[in-house]
Amino acid sequence: MTLDKKIINEAILQISNDIMPVDPAELNVLGGKAGIAYFYASMYKYFQQEVYLEEAIRRLEIVVDGLNAGNLLHQRAAFSIGDGVAGVAWVLERMRNMQCLEESEINAELEDMVTYSLQVDAHARCYDLFYGVVGKGVYFLERYPEGASFEQLVRIVDMLEDFSTYENGYRKWPDQLKMKTENGTEPIYNMGLAHGLPSIIIFLCKVIHTVPAITKARTLLTDALHWLRSFRTDTLNDAYYPSLVVGNACKNSGNLSWCYGDLGIAVALLSAYEITKEQAHYDEAIQLAQRCSLRRLHNSGIKQSRKKQVHDVCFCHGSAGLANLFHRIYQKSGCIEMKVTAEYWLHTCLYQGRNNGLPDSIGGFMGATVGKDRRTKWRKDPGLLNGASGVGLCLLSFADGSANNWDSLFLTN
């Protein structure tokens, strides 16, 4: 089912052309201007056409001007990697490492802002990838070894230890939220890659690999893996691991996605295997991925339009994201079954998720959102996490043919 690179390139170029006139109000990386700037920087690295670098820099200059005007500071998570300053800082560092930008005063200024914001995170005890210290750790990993990145990575690992509870060889990270049950208020333990334990595990693996002098990270990793593996069960539908643990009760979303489910846990276990060389982690990761590889569009949980003209293709919980995840698992494991599954989801994205006859699409792709009435609404979405620029980056990873690090923001590289 291998696709002609020409078809992939045509889809990428159509996304690029359709995004050009789109100007989201948000400055952030997940759904706003900063993420689109990163998309165009990646376009430049692949196609080597100056127009893409110019567009990336143009959008980034608007973002920096907005930062200087304080336009991000009213956000709920103004300094986070998802919605705030750390995300813009990550894009600047990523583009510097891609040799699209040079180090400038703004890099150091943003580092100071992110560093200062860690005081707030220490009080809130928020580890979240998008809104807490794990995301800021991802930024400092991208910045390393520049500036105070080493000191801040040490600090973040210490904070992760402080946020956790340790019992009987298990290290747990409770969510900020709690749930009311018939037994009273119960702690929530999030097991999804987007907001939970797998993101902590992968971050710790990256710290150990990049900055081995931070020895505490290895101890935390060992304890976190014991906690994760303790929840392996055969009692859930379509999964071996829960999406949430409420008290001692396991809950499962059942969907195939990056944000929640066994695929994210498989990526975390493969990352752990690369650090620990424990065969059990590799074997478990492949078993999880193989079970996930048996599912197809109709039983994946991916949202489809009523007439099945399109389906959700986004990185977070769509077909492009699944293609990227299976592609990454293949690159890490060499398992041919994962390569075949990645190609299935790539084909599904391009031939079943794309409809050029839709007037309000980007590259033939639509974004799916669920309203307060729980109805799915389809709209034009240029964003990185849930929209077309993220789809374009997934496609670029196939067209490029190399293990580039475009998705380090999402801990899947």
Short mmCIF file of C-alpha atoms in Angstrom, two decimals:
data_model
loop_
_atom_site.label_atom_id
_atom_site.label_comp_id
_atom_site.label_asym_id
_atom_site.label_seq_id
_atom_site.Cartn_x
_atom_site.Cartn_y
_atom_site.Cartn_z
CA MET A 1 0.00 0.00 0.00
CA THR A 2 3.07 2.26 -0.24
CA LEU A 3 2.04 5.65 -1.63
CA ASP A 4 3.81 7.54 -4.37
CA LYS A 5 5.78 10.43 -2.85
CA LYS A 6 4.31 12.66 -5.56
CA ILE A 7 0.81 12.18 -4.09
CA ILE A 8 2.06 13.01 -0.59
CA ASN A 9 3.88 16.10 -1.85
CA GLU A 10 0.78 17.31 -3.70
CA ALA A 11 -1.28 17.03 -0.50
CA ILE A 12 1.38 18.92 1.49
CA LEU A 13 1.55 21.71 -1.08
CA GLN A 14 -2.23 22.04 -1.19
CA ILE A 15 -2.33 22.36 2.61
CA SER A 16 0.40 25.00 2.42
CA ASN A 17 -1.38 27.00 -0.28
CA ASP A 18 -4.70 26.90 1.59
CA ILE A 19 -3.17 27.95 4.93
CA MET A 20 -1.34 30.97 3.43
CA PRO A 21 -4.35 33.36 3.63
CA VAL A 22 -5.56 31.97 6.97
CA ASP A 23 -4.62 34.06 10.00
CA PRO A 24 -5.82 32.64 13.34
CA ALA A 25 -6.16 35.14 16.16
CA GLU A 26 -4.25 32.94 18.62
CA LEU A 27 -0.47 33.33 18.95
CA ASN A 28 0.17 29.92 20.52
CA VAL A 29 1.81 26.79 19.12
CA LEU A 30 -1.05 24.28 19.31
CA GLY A 31 -3.68 26.16 17.31
CA GLY A 32 -2.24 29.53 16.44
CA LYS A 33 0.37 31.50 14.53
CA ALA A 34 3.45 29.99 16.21
CA GLY A 35 2.50 26.46 15.18
CA ILE A 36 1.85 27.53 11.59
CA ALA A 37 5.24 29.30 11.54
CA TYR A 38 6.83 26.00 12.54
CA PHE A 39 4.96 24.22 9.75
CA TYR A 40 6.37 26.65 7.17
CA ALA A 41 9.90 26.31 8.60
CA SER A 42 9.56 22.54 8.10
CA MET A 43 8.28 23.16 4.57
CA TYR A 44 11.43 25.20 3.89
CA LYS A 45 13.74 22.44 5.18
CA TYR A 46 12.09 19.87 2.91
CA PHE A 47 11.39 21.83 -0.27
CA GLN A 48 14.31 24.30 0.10
CA GLN A 49 12.23 27.21 -1.20
CA GLU A 50 12.86 30.58 0.43
CA VAL A 51 9.19 31.59 0.25
CA TYR A 52 8.41 29.12 3.05
CA LEU A 53 11.15 30.43 5.33
CA GLU A 54 9.96 33.97 4.67
CA GLU A 55 6.41 32.99 5.62
CA ALA A 56 7.63 31.26 8.79
CA ILE A 57 9.61 34.32 9.86
CA ARG A 58 6.77 36.70 8.94
CA ARG A 59 4.34 34.85 11.18
CA LEU A 60 6.89 34.49 13.95
CA GLU A 61 7.57 38.23 13.94
CA ILE A 62 3.84 38.83 14.45
CA VAL A 63 3.91 36.39 17.38
CA VAL A 64 6.89 38.14 18.99
CA ASP A 65 5.21 41.53 18.52
CA GLY A 66 2.13 40.12 20.21
CA LEU A 67 4.25 38.84 23.09
CA ASN A 68 5.83 42.26 23.51
CA ALA A 69 2.35 43.76 23.63
CA GLY A 70 1.34 41.31 26.36
CA ASN A 71 -1.26 39.58 24.20
CA LEU A 72 -0.54 36.13 25.66
CA LEU A 73 -0.51 37.13 29.29
CA HIS A 74 -4.32 37.07 29.66
CA GLN A 75 -4.42 33.36 28.80
CA ARG A 76 -5.24 30.81 31.51
CA ALA A 77 -1.88 29.15 30.91
CA ALA A 78 0.07 32.18 29.72
CA PHE A 79 3.52 30.63 30.18
CA SER A 80 2.74 27.04 29.16
CA ILE A 81 4.02 25.21 26.11
CA GLY A 82 0.47 24.59 24.88
CA ASP A 83 -1.08 28.04 25.08
CA GLY A 84 1.69 30.39 26.05
CA VAL A 85 5.23 31.68 26.14
CA ALA A 86 7.01 28.31 26.46
CA GLY A 87 5.39 27.15 23.21
CA VAL A 88 6.62 30.23 21.33
CA ALA A 89 10.05 29.77 22.93
CA TRP A 90 10.09 26.12 21.80
CA VAL A 91 9.34 27.14 18.20
CA LEU A 92 12.21 29.65 18.26
CA GLU A 93 14.62 27.04 19.63
CA ARG A 94 13.41 24.40 17.20
CA MET A 95 13.88 26.75 14.25
CA ARG A 96 17.34 27.69 15.56
CA ASN A 97 18.27 24.00 15.76
CA MET A 98 16.90 23.57 12.22
CA GLN A 99 19.28 26.39 11.18
CA CYS A 100 16.36 28.58 10.14
CA LEU A 101 17.14 31.23 12.79
CA GLU A 102 20.14 32.41 14.76
CA GLU A 103 20.31 32.93 18.52
CA SER A 104 19.09 36.40 19.49
CA GLU A 105 18.11 38.39 22.56
CA ILE A 106 14.55 37.14 22.36
CA ASN A 107 15.70 33.54 23.05
CA ALA A 108 17.26 34.58 26.36
CA GLU A 109 14.32 36.83 27.25
CA LEU A 110 11.81 34.03 26.71
CA GLU A 111 13.99 31.65 28.72
CA ASP A 112 13.86 34.08 31.65
CA MET A 113 10.07 34.26 31.40
CA VAL A 114 9.65 30.48 31.35
CA THR A 115 12.13 30.09 34.22
CA TYR A 116 10.23 32.63 36.32
CA SER A 117 6.92 30.88 35.65
CA LEU A 118 8.17 27.65 37.25
CA GLN A 119 7.47 29.27 40.62
CA VAL A 120 3.77 29.26 39.77
CA ASP A 121 3.96 25.61 38.66
CA ALA A 122 5.63 24.66 41.94
CA HIS A 123 2.64 26.09 43.82
CA ALA A 124 0.04 24.58 41.47
CA ARG A 125 1.81 21.18 41.38
CA CYS A 126 0.94 20.82 37.72
CA TYR A 127 3.06 18.33 35.74
CA ASP A 128 0.97 18.45 32.52
CA LEU A 129 2.67 18.33 29.11
CA PHE A 130 0.65 21.19 27.63
CA TYR A 131 0.04 23.27 30.76
CA GLY A 132 2.68 22.31 33.34
CA VAL A 133 6.33 21.51 33.99
CA VAL A 134 6.74 18.56 31.61
CA GLY A 135 6.00 20.90 28.69
CA LYS A 136 8.48 23.45 29.99
CA GLY A 137 10.97 20.60 30.32
CA VAL A 138 10.41 19.82 26.63
CA TYR A 139 11.30 23.45 25.88
CA PHE A 140 14.49 23.32 27.99
CA LEU A 141 15.51 20.06 26.29
CA GLU A 142 15.21 21.85 22.94
CA ARG A 143 17.25 24.78 24.31
CA TYR A 144 19.94 22.59 25.91
CA PRO A 145 22.85 23.27 26.37
CA GLU A 146 22.22 26.99 25.87
CA GLY A 147 21.50 29.44 28.67
CA ALA A 148 20.33 28.05 32.00
CA SER A 149 18.72 24.96 30.45
CA PHE A 150 20.76 22.48 32.53
CA GLU A 151 19.85 24.13 35.83
CA GLN A 152 16.17 24.31 34.88
CA LEU A 153 16.06 20.66 33.81
CA VAL A 154 17.51 19.71 37.21
CA ARG A 155 14.85 21.88 38.82
CA ILE A 156 12.01 20.32 36.82
CA VAL A 157 13.11 16.77 37.69
CA ASP A 158 13.17 17.81 41.36
CA MET A 159 9.68 19.27 40.97
CA LEU A 160 8.39 16.05 39.42
CA GLU A 161 9.70 14.15 42.43
CA ASP A 162 8.00 16.64 44.75
CA PHE A 163 4.67 16.38 42.89
CA SER A 164 4.61 12.58 43.23
CA THR A 165 3.74 10.17 46.01
CA TYR A 166 5.80 7.04 46.62
CA GLU A 167 4.38 3.78 47.94
CA ASN A 168 5.78 0.24 47.85
CA GLY A 169 8.08 0.84 44.89
CA TYR A 170 5.42 2.72 42.91
CA ARG A 171 5.64 6.43 42.15
CA LYS A 172 2.29 8.08 41.39
CA TRP A 173 1.47 11.50 39.99
CA PRO A 174 -2.06 12.55 40.94
CA ASP A 175 -3.90 14.87 38.58
CA GLN A 176 -4.82 18.37 39.76
CA LEU A 177 -8.47 17.39 39.42
CA LYS A 178 -10.35 15.00 41.69
CA MET A 179 -13.59 13.14 41.03
CA LYS A 180 -16.62 12.78 43.24
CA THR A 181 -17.74 9.16 43.58
CA GLU A 182 -20.03 7.21 45.87
CA ASN A 183 -16.98 6.70 48.10
CA GLY A 184 -16.32 10.44 48.37
CA THR A 185 -13.71 12.51 46.56
CA GLU A 186 -11.21 10.27 44.79
CA PRO A 187 -7.83 11.16 43.26
CA ILE A 188 -7.47 10.91 39.48
CA TYR A 189 -4.41 9.39 37.84
CA ASN A 190 -4.19 10.25 34.15
CA MET A 191 -2.70 7.51 31.94
CA GLY A 192 -2.86 9.37 28.60
CA LEU A 193 0.17 10.68 26.74
CA ALA A 194 -1.33 14.16 26.34
CA HIS A 195 -1.82 14.86 30.05
CA GLY A 196 -0.60 11.89 32.06
CA LEU A 197 1.98 9.33 33.14
CA PRO A 198 3.34 8.36 29.67
CA SER A 199 4.45 11.97 29.10
CA ILE A 200 6.40 11.92 32.38
CA ILE A 201 8.04 8.61 31.44
CA ILE A 202 9.09 9.81 27.98
CA PHE A 203 10.33 13.14 29.34
CA LEU A 204 12.47 11.36 31.95
CA CYS A 205 13.88 9.10 29.22
CA LYS A 206 14.83 12.15 27.17
CA VAL A 207 16.49 13.79 30.17
CA ILE A 208 18.53 10.63 30.86
CA HIS A 209 19.58 10.44 27.21
CA THR A 210 20.38 14.14 26.79
CA VAL A 211 21.68 15.07 30.25
CA PRO A 212 22.87 11.85 31.96
CA ALA A 213 24.31 13.90 34.83
CA ILE A 214 20.75 14.32 36.17
CA THR A 215 20.85 10.92 37.86
CA LYS A 216 17.61 11.37 39.81
CA ALA A 217 15.70 11.04 36.52
CA ARG A 218 16.65 7.37 36.28
CA THR A 219 15.31 6.60 39.75
CA LEU A 220 12.03 8.36 39.00
CA LEU A 221 11.77 6.50 35.69
CA THR A 222 12.14 3.10 37.36
CA ASP A 223 9.45 3.90 39.94
CA ALA A 224 7.10 5.35 37.30
CA LEU A 225 7.41 2.24 35.13
CA HIS A 226 6.54 0.01 38.10
CA TRP A 227 3.39 2.08 38.64
CA LEU A 228 2.42 1.99 34.96
CA ARG A 229 2.95 -1.75 34.53
CA SER A 230 0.85 -2.49 37.62
CA PHE A 231 -2.28 -1.46 35.70
CA ARG A 232 -1.92 -3.95 32.84
CA THR A 233 -5.25 -5.79 32.57
CA ASP A 234 -7.27 -7.97 30.20
CA THR A 235 -10.62 -6.68 31.49
CA LEU A 236 -10.92 -3.51 29.36
CA ASN A 237 -12.45 -3.31 25.91
CA ASP A 238 -9.94 -2.54 23.12
CA ALA A 239 -7.08 -1.77 25.54
CA TYR A 240 -4.64 -3.34 27.98
CA TYR A 241 -4.21 -0.13 29.99
CA PRO A 242 -6.77 2.34 31.35
CA SER A 243 -7.03 5.95 30.22
CA LEU A 244 -7.81 7.13 33.74
CA VAL A 245 -7.53 5.61 37.19
CA VAL A 246 -10.04 7.04 39.67
CA GLY A 247 -9.17 5.82 43.14
CA ASN A 248 -8.58 2.18 42.29
CA ALA A 249 -11.10 1.99 39.43
CA CYS A 250 -9.86 1.82 35.82
CA LYS A 251 -11.63 3.75 33.06
CA ASN A 252 -10.96 3.47 29.34
CA SER A 253 -11.82 5.80 26.45
CA GLY A 254 -11.60 2.95 23.93
CA ASN A 255 -10.38 5.23 21.12
CA LEU A 256 -7.24 4.85 19.06
CA SER A 257 -5.27 8.09 19.34
CA TRP A 258 -2.11 9.92 20.39
CA CYS A 259 -3.74 11.66 23.35
CA TYR A 260 -5.11 8.60 25.17
CA GLY A 261 -4.83 4.85 24.89
CA ASP A 262 -2.39 2.01 24.43
CA LEU A 263 -0.50 3.54 21.50
CA GLY A 264 0.85 6.36 23.66
CA ILE A 265 1.81 3.84 26.32
CA ALA A 266 3.58 1.74 23.66
CA VAL A 267 5.68 4.78 22.68
CA ALA A 268 6.51 5.37 26.36
CA LEU A 269 7.58 1.75 26.86
CA LEU A 270 9.73 1.80 23.71
CA SER A 271 11.41 4.95 25.03
CA ALA A 272 11.98 3.17 28.34
CA TYR A 273 13.48 0.18 26.55
CA GLU A 274 15.95 2.44 24.70
CA ILE A 275 17.17 3.72 28.09
CA THR A 276 16.96 0.63 30.32
CA LYS A 277 17.49 -2.13 27.71
CA GLU A 278 14.93 -4.21 29.62
CA GLN A 279 13.44 -6.61 27.11
CA ALA A 280 10.12 -6.76 28.98
CA HIS A 281 9.42 -3.13 28.11
CA TYR A 282 10.08 -3.75 24.42
CA ASP A 283 7.94 -6.89 24.34
CA GLU A 284 5.03 -5.15 26.07
CA ALA A 285 5.25 -2.14 23.73
CA ILE A 286 5.11 -4.33 20.63
CA GLN A 287 2.21 -6.37 21.99
CA LEU A 288 0.24 -3.18 22.64
CA ALA A 289 1.04 -1.80 19.18
CA GLN A 290 0.17 -5.07 17.47
CA ARG A 291 -3.25 -5.18 19.11
CA CYS A 292 -3.83 -1.56 18.08
CA SER A 293 -2.72 -2.37 14.52
CA LEU A 294 -5.70 -4.71 14.11
CA ARG A 295 -8.17 -1.84 14.27
CA ARG A 296 -9.39 0.06 11.23
CA LEU A 297 -11.23 3.31 10.66
CA HIS A 298 -14.69 1.90 11.41
CA ASN A 299 -13.73 0.71 14.92
CA SER A 300 -11.03 3.26 15.79
CA GLY A 301 -13.26 5.84 17.45
CA ILE A 302 -12.24 8.50 14.90
CA LYS A 303 -15.08 10.91 14.18
CA GLN A 304 -16.65 10.69 10.69
CA SER A 305 -19.13 13.01 9.02
CA ARG A 306 -22.66 11.63 8.72
CA LYS A 307 -22.34 10.97 5.00
CA LYS A 308 -18.75 9.82 5.51
CA GLN A 309 -17.46 12.48 3.15
CA VAL A 310 -14.57 13.12 5.53
CA HIS A 311 -13.25 11.98 8.89
CA ASP A 312 -11.04 13.59 11.53
CA VAL A 313 -7.45 13.44 10.30
CA CYS A 314 -5.74 15.54 13.01
CA PHE A 315 -2.55 14.68 14.86
CA CYS A 316 -4.18 14.42 18.28
CA HIS A 317 -6.89 11.82 17.58
CA GLY A 318 -7.14 11.40 13.80
CA SER A 319 -5.80 9.27 10.98
CA ALA A 320 -2.73 11.41 10.22
CA GLY A 321 -1.70 11.19 13.86
CA LEU A 322 -2.12 7.40 13.82
CA ALA A 323 -0.03 7.16 10.65
CA ASN A 324 2.68 9.17 12.39
CA LEU A 325 2.53 7.09 15.59
CA PHE A 326 2.80 3.73 13.83
CA HIS A 327 5.57 5.18 11.64
CA ARG A 328 7.49 6.21 14.78
CA ILE A 329 6.98 2.79 16.37
CA TYR A 330 8.30 1.18 13.16
CA GLN A 331 11.36 3.47 13.22
CA LYS A 332 12.06 2.57 16.86
CA SER A 333 11.35 -1.17 16.58
CA GLY A 334 11.96 -2.18 12.97
CA CYS A 335 8.73 -4.20 13.14
CA ILE A 336 7.40 -4.50 9.56
CA GLU A 337 3.84 -4.90 10.83
CA MET A 338 4.04 -1.33 12.15
CA LYS A 339 5.25 -0.06 8.77
CA VAL A 340 2.30 -1.71 7.02
CA THR A 341 -0.14 -0.25 9.56
CA ALA A 342 1.40 3.24 9.20
CA GLU A 343 0.87 3.01 5.45
CA TYR A 344 -2.76 1.93 5.96
CA TRP A 345 -3.45 5.02 8.08
CA LEU A 346 -1.59 7.28 5.66
CA HIS A 347 -3.70 5.92 2.79
CA THR A 348 -6.85 6.34 4.91
CA CYS A 349 -5.93 9.93 5.69
CA LEU A 350 -5.31 10.88 2.06
CA TYR A 351 -8.12 8.93 0.38
CA GLN A 352 -10.91 8.82 2.97
CA GLY A 353 -10.17 11.88 5.09
CA ARG A 354 -9.64 14.27 2.21
CA ASN A 355 -12.39 15.72 0.04
CA ASN A 356 -11.39 18.48 -2.35
CA GLY A 357 -15.05 19.11 -3.14
CA LEU A 358 -15.62 20.74 0.25
CA PRO A 359 -15.47 24.54 -0.13
CA ASP A 360 -14.40 25.39 3.43
CA SER A 361 -11.53 22.94 3.87
CA ILE A 362 -7.74 23.20 4.01
CA GLY A 363 -6.20 20.87 1.48
CA GLY A 364 -9.48 18.95 1.43
CA PHE A 365 -9.26 18.34 5.20
CA MET A 366 -11.75 19.47 7.85
CA GLY A 367 -11.37 19.71 11.62
CA ALA A 368 -13.91 18.12 13.95
CA THR A 369 -15.05 19.81 17.16
CA VAL A 370 -17.68 18.73 19.64
CA GLY A 371 -20.01 21.48 20.86
CA LYS A 372 -21.77 21.84 24.21
CA ASP A 373 -24.68 19.95 22.67
CA ARG A 374 -22.22 17.06 22.04
CA ARG A 375 -22.76 17.31 18.30
CA THR A 376 -19.75 17.12 16.02
CA LYS A 377 -19.17 20.23 13.92
CA TRP A 378 -16.81 20.37 10.96
CA ARG A 379 -14.73 23.47 10.29
CA LYS A 380 -11.58 24.86 8.72
CA ASP A 381 -8.74 24.43 11.23
CA PRO A 382 -5.15 25.45 10.38
CA GLY A 383 -3.71 24.42 13.76
CA LEU A 384 -0.93 22.04 14.73
CA LEU A 385 -2.66 19.78 17.26
CA ASN A 386 -6.16 19.51 15.75
CA GLY A 387 -5.77 20.98 12.28
CA ALA A 388 -4.16 21.05 8.86
CA SER A 389 -0.64 22.20 9.72
CA GLY A 390 -0.27 19.18 11.99
CA VAL A 391 -1.54 16.94 9.19
CA GLY A 392 0.99 18.56 6.85
CA LEU A 393 3.82 17.83 9.29
CA CYS A 394 2.72 14.19 9.57
CA LEU A 395 2.80 13.94 5.78
CA LEU A 396 6.22 15.63 5.66
CA SER A 397 7.64 12.92 7.92
CA PHE A 398 6.66 10.31 5.31
CA ALA A 399 7.84 12.39 2.34
CA ASP A 400 11.16 13.17 4.01
CA GLY A 401 11.88 9.52 4.77
CA SER A 402 14.09 10.41 7.74
CA ALA A 403 13.57 10.25 11.49
CA ASN A 404 13.30 14.03 11.84
CA ASN A 405 12.27 15.49 15.17
CA TRP A 406 9.30 17.63 14.13
CA ASP A 407 7.07 15.98 16.77
CA SER A 408 9.40 16.39 19.76
CA LEU A 409 6.76 18.80 21.09
CA PHE A 410 4.43 15.80 21.42
CA LEU A 411 7.12 13.42 22.77
CA THR A 412 6.77 10.98 19.88
CA ASN A 413 10.03 11.67 18.04
#
